[in-house]
Short mmCIF file of C-alpha atoms and ligand atoms in Angstrom, two decimals:
data_model
loop_
_atom_site.label_atom_id
_atom_site.label_comp_id
_atom_site.label_asym_id
_atom_site.label_seq_id
_atom_site.Cartn_x
_atom_site.Cartn_y
_atom_site.Cartn_z
CA UNK A 1 -5.80 0.44 33.53
CA UNK A 2 -2.94 2.19 35.28
CA UNK A 3 -0.09 -0.29 34.67
CA UNK A 4 2.78 0.83 32.44
CA UNK A 5 4.15 -1.27 29.62
CA UNK A 6 7.08 -3.19 31.11
CA UNK A 7 10.14 -3.94 28.97
CA UNK A 8 9.50 -7.70 28.93
CA UNK A 9 5.88 -7.06 27.84
CA UNK A 10 7.04 -4.71 25.10
CA UNK A 11 9.45 -7.38 23.83
CA UNK A 12 6.78 -10.08 23.70
CA UNK A 13 4.18 -7.85 22.06
CA UNK A 14 6.57 -6.46 19.45
CA UNK A 15 7.80 -9.99 18.69
CA UNK A 16 4.19 -11.05 18.07
CA UNK A 17 3.72 -8.17 15.64
CA UNK A 18 7.01 -8.77 13.82
CA UNK A 19 6.31 -12.48 13.37
CA UNK A 20 2.91 -11.88 11.79
CA UNK A 21 3.37 -8.68 9.79
CA UNK A 22 7.11 -8.05 9.58
CA UNK A 23 6.64 -4.67 11.29
CA UNK A 24 9.57 -3.90 13.59
CA UNK A 25 9.03 -1.63 16.57
CA UNK A 26 12.35 -0.42 17.95
CA UNK A 27 12.89 -0.15 21.73
CA UNK A 28 12.90 3.66 21.50
CA UNK A 29 9.36 3.42 20.07
CA UNK A 30 8.01 1.63 23.14
CA UNK A 31 5.83 4.69 23.83
CA UNK A 32 4.09 4.02 20.49
CA UNK A 33 2.99 0.55 21.57
CA UNK A 34 1.92 1.84 24.96
CA UNK A 35 -0.10 4.75 23.51
CA UNK A 36 -1.74 2.70 20.79
CA UNK A 37 -2.65 -0.26 23.01
CA UNK A 38 -3.65 1.42 26.27
CA UNK A 39 -7.22 2.19 25.12
CA UNK A 40 -7.63 -1.36 23.80
CA UNK A 41 -6.42 -2.88 27.11
CA UNK A 42 -8.71 -0.57 29.07
CA UNK A 43 -11.72 -1.36 26.90
CA UNK A 44 -11.19 -5.11 27.50
CA UNK A 45 -10.72 -4.41 31.23
CA UNK A 46 -7.26 -5.95 31.44
CA UNK A 47 -5.17 -5.12 34.50
CA UNK A 48 -1.88 -4.96 32.64
CA UNK A 49 -0.25 -5.48 29.24
CA UNK A 50 0.62 -9.12 30.05
CA UNK A 51 -3.09 -9.93 30.17
CA UNK A 52 -3.51 -8.21 26.82
CA UNK A 53 -0.62 -10.25 25.40
CA UNK A 54 -2.21 -13.52 26.60
CA UNK A 55 -5.44 -12.55 24.87
CA UNK A 56 -3.67 -11.70 21.60
CA UNK A 57 -2.06 -15.12 21.52
CA UNK A 58 -5.38 -16.97 21.70
CA UNK A 59 -7.92 -14.70 20.00
CA UNK A 60 -7.60 -14.13 16.26
CA UNK A 61 -10.11 -11.26 16.07
CA UNK A 62 -8.40 -9.32 18.85
CA UNK A 63 -5.06 -10.09 17.26
CA UNK A 64 -6.24 -8.58 13.95
CA UNK A 65 -7.50 -5.52 15.79
CA UNK A 66 -4.10 -5.22 17.50
CA UNK A 67 -2.26 -5.37 14.15
CA UNK A 68 -4.66 -2.73 12.82
CA UNK A 69 -3.81 -0.48 15.76
CA UNK A 70 -0.10 -0.95 15.18
CA UNK A 71 -0.02 -0.13 11.45
CA UNK A 72 0.70 3.38 10.22
CA UNK A 73 -1.74 4.12 7.42
CA UNK A 74 -0.59 7.60 6.42
CA UNK A 75 -1.25 8.18 2.72
CA UNK A 76 -2.28 10.86 0.26
CA UNK A 77 -3.28 11.47 -3.33
CA UNK A 78 -0.51 11.50 -5.95
CA UNK A 79 2.11 11.13 -3.24
CA UNK A 80 5.56 12.26 -4.49
CA UNK A 81 4.68 14.20 -7.63
CA UNK A 82 7.85 13.28 -9.55
CA UNK A 83 7.02 9.55 -9.60
CA UNK A 84 3.64 10.32 -11.16
CA UNK A 85 5.25 12.45 -13.86
CA UNK A 86 7.50 9.53 -14.77
CA UNK A 87 4.55 7.18 -14.82
CA UNK A 88 2.63 9.53 -17.07
CA UNK A 89 5.44 10.22 -19.53
CA UNK A 90 7.48 7.00 -19.54
CA UNK A 91 5.74 3.94 -18.14
CA UNK A 92 2.05 4.30 -18.99
CA UNK A 93 2.63 5.28 -22.67
CA UNK A 94 4.58 2.02 -23.06
CA UNK A 95 1.63 0.06 -21.62
CA UNK A 96 -0.79 1.86 -23.94
CA UNK A 97 1.34 1.05 -27.00
CA UNK A 98 1.36 -2.62 -26.01
CA UNK A 99 -2.40 -2.74 -25.60
CA UNK A 100 -2.71 -1.29 -29.08
CA UNK A 101 -0.45 -3.94 -30.53
CA UNK A 102 -2.03 -7.06 -29.17
CA UNK A 103 -1.62 -7.22 -25.37
CA UNK A 104 -4.91 -8.17 -23.75
CA UNK A 105 -4.51 -6.37 -20.44
CA UNK A 106 -2.15 -4.53 -18.12
CA UNK A 107 -2.19 -5.55 -14.47
CA UNK A 108 -0.92 -3.36 -11.67
CA UNK A 109 -0.58 -4.08 -7.95
CA UNK A 110 -0.61 -1.47 -5.20
CA UNK A 111 0.89 -3.71 -2.53
CA UNK A 112 0.19 -1.74 0.67
CA UNK A 113 -2.57 0.53 -0.51
CA UNK A 114 -3.91 1.81 2.83
CA UNK A 115 -7.20 3.70 2.32
CA UNK A 116 -7.00 3.60 -1.48
CA UNK A 117 -5.51 6.95 -2.47
CA UNK A 118 -2.57 5.26 -4.21
CA UNK A 119 -4.48 2.86 -6.52
CA UNK A 120 -7.15 5.47 -7.21
CA UNK A 121 -4.51 8.12 -8.05
CA UNK A 122 -3.12 5.62 -10.51
CA UNK A 123 -6.55 4.95 -12.01
CA UNK A 124 -7.13 8.71 -12.40
CA UNK A 125 -3.70 9.11 -14.01
CA UNK A 126 -4.43 6.31 -16.50
CA UNK A 127 -7.89 7.68 -17.28
CA UNK A 128 -6.56 11.18 -17.94
CA UNK A 129 -3.81 9.92 -20.19
CA UNK A 130 -6.18 7.74 -22.22
CA UNK A 131 -8.59 10.64 -22.53
CA UNK A 132 -5.86 13.02 -23.70
CA UNK A 133 -4.80 10.48 -26.34
CA UNK A 134 -8.41 9.76 -27.41
CA UNK A 135 -7.99 6.12 -26.37
CA UNK A 136 -10.55 5.60 -23.61
CA UNK A 137 -11.62 2.36 -25.33
CA UNK A 138 -8.52 0.83 -23.69
CA UNK A 139 -9.68 1.80 -20.18
CA UNK A 140 -11.31 -1.56 -19.23
CA UNK A 141 -8.10 -3.37 -20.19
CA UNK A 142 -6.24 -1.88 -17.22
CA UNK A 143 -6.68 -3.74 -13.91
CA UNK A 144 -5.43 -2.48 -10.57
CA UNK A 145 -5.28 -4.66 -7.46
CA UNK A 146 -5.01 -2.88 -4.10
CA UNK A 147 -4.05 -4.95 -1.07
CA UNK A 148 -3.31 -4.21 2.56
CA UNK A 149 -2.95 -6.04 5.83
CA UNK A 150 -5.54 -3.93 7.60
CA UNK A 151 -9.25 -4.66 7.07
CA UNK A 152 -10.17 -1.24 8.42
CA UNK A 153 -8.27 0.69 5.74
CA UNK A 154 -9.58 -1.65 3.04
CA UNK A 155 -13.16 -0.87 4.05
CA UNK A 156 -12.49 2.83 3.43
CA UNK A 157 -10.70 1.99 0.19
CA UNK A 158 -13.65 -0.03 -1.10
CA UNK A 159 -16.19 2.59 -0.05
CA UNK A 160 -14.09 5.34 -1.71
CA UNK A 161 -15.72 8.12 0.31
CA UNK A 162 -13.25 10.52 1.88
CA UNK A 163 -13.61 13.15 4.58
CA UNK A 164 -12.74 16.82 4.14
CA UNK A 165 -9.23 16.35 5.54
CA UNK A 166 -8.08 13.34 3.50
CA UNK A 167 -9.67 14.45 0.24
CA UNK A 168 -7.58 17.63 0.19
CA UNK A 169 -4.21 15.95 0.74
CA UNK A 170 -2.53 15.99 -2.66
CA UNK A 171 -5.67 16.30 -4.78
CA UNK A 172 -6.05 19.37 -6.99
CA UNK A 173 -9.33 21.22 -6.99
CA UNK A 174 -9.88 20.39 -10.68
CA UNK A 175 -9.47 16.65 -10.01
CA UNK A 176 -11.68 16.89 -6.95
CA UNK A 177 -14.52 18.32 -9.02
CA UNK A 178 -13.90 16.07 -12.02
CA UNK A 179 -13.93 12.75 -10.15
CA UNK A 180 -15.74 13.25 -6.82
CA UNK A 181 -19.25 14.12 -5.76
CA UNK A 182 -19.92 15.79 -2.42
CA UNK A 183 -22.35 13.82 -0.25
CA UNK A 184 -23.42 13.98 3.37
CA UNK A 185 -20.89 11.25 4.29
CA UNK A 186 -18.01 12.89 2.42
CA UNK A 187 -16.51 13.06 -1.07
CA UNK A 188 -17.45 10.01 -3.15
CA UNK A 189 -15.26 8.86 -6.03
CA UNK A 190 -17.12 8.29 -9.28
CA UNK A 191 -17.99 4.74 -10.30
CA UNK A 192 -16.05 4.87 -13.55
CA UNK A 193 -12.71 5.34 -11.79
CA UNK A 194 -13.56 2.64 -9.23
CA UNK A 195 -14.41 0.20 -12.02
CA UNK A 196 -10.84 -0.97 -12.74
CA UNK A 197 -9.71 -1.15 -9.10
CA UNK A 198 -10.24 -4.20 -6.89
CA UNK A 199 -9.27 -4.54 -3.22
CA UNK A 200 -8.28 -7.61 -1.22
CA UNK A 201 -6.73 -8.22 2.20
CA UNK A 202 -3.21 -9.52 1.83
CA UNK A 203 -0.24 -9.85 4.17
CA UNK A 204 3.06 -9.22 2.40
CA UNK A 205 4.69 -11.87 4.61
CA UNK A 206 2.67 -14.54 2.78
CA UNK A 207 3.41 -16.24 -0.54
CA UNK A 208 2.72 -14.16 -3.68
CA UNK A 209 2.30 -17.21 -5.90
CA UNK A 210 -1.47 -17.04 -6.25
CA UNK A 211 -1.53 -13.33 -7.05
CA UNK A 212 -0.34 -13.74 -10.64
CA UNK A 213 2.08 -11.67 -12.71
CA UNK A 214 2.15 -7.88 -12.83
CA UNK A 215 3.32 -5.19 -15.23
CA UNK A 216 3.83 -2.69 -12.45
CA UNK A 217 4.04 -3.09 -8.68
CA UNK A 218 3.77 -0.14 -6.31
CA UNK A 219 5.38 -0.86 -2.97
CA UNK A 220 5.57 2.53 -1.36
CA UNK A 221 6.28 3.69 2.15
CA UNK A 222 5.97 0.27 3.72
CA UNK A 223 9.45 -1.32 3.51
CA UNK A 224 10.61 1.23 6.09
CA UNK A 225 8.75 -0.75 8.76
CA UNK A 226 10.60 -4.02 8.02
CA UNK A 227 14.00 -5.49 8.90
CA UNK A 228 16.68 -5.69 6.22
CA UNK A 229 16.21 -9.47 5.89
CA UNK A 230 12.44 -9.02 5.39
CA UNK A 231 13.04 -6.25 2.82
CA UNK A 232 15.34 -8.54 0.83
CA UNK A 233 12.87 -11.43 0.93
CA UNK A 234 10.06 -9.12 -0.17
CA UNK A 235 12.04 -7.54 -2.99
CA UNK A 236 12.82 -11.01 -4.28
CA UNK A 237 9.12 -11.93 -4.16
CA UNK A 238 8.21 -8.72 -6.01
CA UNK A 239 10.84 -9.55 -8.61
CA UNK A 240 9.33 -13.01 -9.13
CA UNK A 241 5.83 -11.50 -9.43
CA UNK A 242 6.76 -9.09 -12.21
CA UNK A 243 6.56 -10.02 -15.87
CA UNK A 244 9.92 -9.71 -17.68
CA UNK A 245 11.09 -6.11 -18.18
CA UNK A 246 8.41 -4.77 -15.84
CA UNK A 247 8.57 -2.19 -13.09
CA UNK A 248 8.64 -1.68 -9.36
CA UNK A 249 7.71 1.78 -8.11
CA UNK A 250 8.71 2.80 -4.60
CA UNK A 251 8.12 5.91 -2.50
CA UNK A 252 9.76 9.16 -3.60
CA UNK A 253 12.25 9.13 -0.74
CA UNK A 254 12.86 5.38 -0.70
CA UNK A 255 15.65 3.49 -2.36
CA UNK A 256 16.86 -0.09 -2.53
CA UNK A 257 20.43 1.11 -2.96
CA UNK A 258 22.76 -0.95 -0.82
CA UNK A 259 20.42 -3.95 -0.87
CA UNK A 260 21.52 -6.87 -3.00
CA UNK A 261 18.63 -7.47 -5.43
CA UNK A 262 18.24 -8.52 -9.06
CA UNK A 263 16.51 -5.27 -10.05
CA UNK A 264 18.01 -2.82 -12.54
CA UNK A 265 17.80 0.78 -11.37
CA UNK A 266 16.19 3.13 -13.89
CA UNK A 267 16.97 6.75 -13.13
CA UNK A 268 14.54 8.99 -15.00
CA UNK A 269 14.68 12.81 -14.87
CA UNK A 270 12.95 13.09 -11.55
CA UNK A 271 12.28 9.62 -10.23
CA UNK A 272 13.82 6.20 -9.82
CA UNK A 273 12.03 3.02 -10.85
CA UNK A 274 13.28 -0.56 -10.64
CA UNK A 275 13.05 -3.00 -13.50
CA UNK A 276 13.02 -6.76 -13.74
CA UNK A 277 15.68 -6.84 -16.39
CA UNK A 278 15.84 -9.68 -18.89
CA UNK A 279 19.59 -9.82 -18.31
CA UNK A 280 19.16 -11.32 -14.84
C1 SAM B 1 2.31 4.27 5.35
S1 SAM B 1 1.11 3.30 4.54
C2 SAM B 1 1.57 3.53 2.85
C3 SAM B 1 0.37 3.66 1.94
C4 SAM B 1 0.70 3.96 0.48
N1 SAM B 1 1.46 2.89 -0.12
C5 SAM B 1 1.45 5.26 0.34
O1 SAM B 1 2.64 5.25 0.05
O2 SAM B 1 0.83 6.31 0.54
C6 SAM B 1 1.71 1.67 4.90
C7 SAM B 1 0.65 0.58 4.73
O3 SAM B 1 1.31 -0.68 4.77
C8 SAM B 1 0.43 -1.61 5.37
N2 SAM B 1 1.21 -2.77 5.84
C9 SAM B 1 2.10 -2.84 6.85
N3 SAM B 1 2.59 -4.08 6.97
C10 SAM B 1 1.99 -4.82 6.00
C11 SAM B 1 2.07 -6.19 5.62
N4 SAM B 1 2.85 -7.06 6.27
N5 SAM B 1 1.30 -6.61 4.59
C12 SAM B 1 0.48 -5.75 3.93
N6 SAM B 1 0.37 -4.44 4.25
C13 SAM B 1 1.11 -3.99 5.27
C14 SAM B 1 -0.23 -0.82 6.49
O4 SAM B 1 -1.45 -1.39 6.90
C15 SAM B 1 -0.39 0.56 5.84
O5 SAM B 1 -1.68 0.74 5.31
#
């Protein structure tokens, strides 16, 4: 297919994406749509992007594939070290104390988990802390839910086998050898760490009501793709989905400063968390 992406086609295609997933593609990122969709249009033997658009409107499978192509799934292990330090020293010890004094379980949601590095980093962090405290009996009482819009990334997340490039990003050599086994297909995460993590497809634009209540929600490096109105709606839904006094963890360089939300900002030594305060 030789045709270029015309402005009116770009507008219709980006509108389709924004309506379904909240992802906003700005006009100066038109090249991104063109580059990511050209192969798809060619493979389906369309003559131009309008034909592709018509197909996306009527075919759910192709539409899902299109959304997959348009998402940015960049992720790594223990992304933003300072947040993990705060988790280890401030948040997780509080959860452990509660489990020891009667709480049945702690539930955590990694809300745009991509290929799984984020929820698995969390599971490793919890496991190491419990081990250091001699409290591994509490391990099965932690539950982590990982969700994402893209079925493709969730397949990798569930399989938990990583190639040589992605395994190295953020993972220390000692953790690599402690928790992964090298196989022909790649580095496979051990079953024990996988045990407390469950994955499900979920679009953040949908209602959170059936997901339940969480002690900690990780929503990291995804709000940047949304409009301000969508961010506000989402932050309100996260707030409603947290148990009282519980936490929202965002990306190391993200902030909700300037957005009117009910969250209290908790500034720790090196990282900022947001809390559903009982005062609100
Ligand atoms: C850049 S990755 C971030 C992954 C991980 N949270 C991290 O910080 O490393 C963003 C993820 O958000 C997902 N995403 C984008 N829009 C979404 C939506 N509406 N619902 C659920 N997931 C979405 C994408 O599929 C992608 O995997």
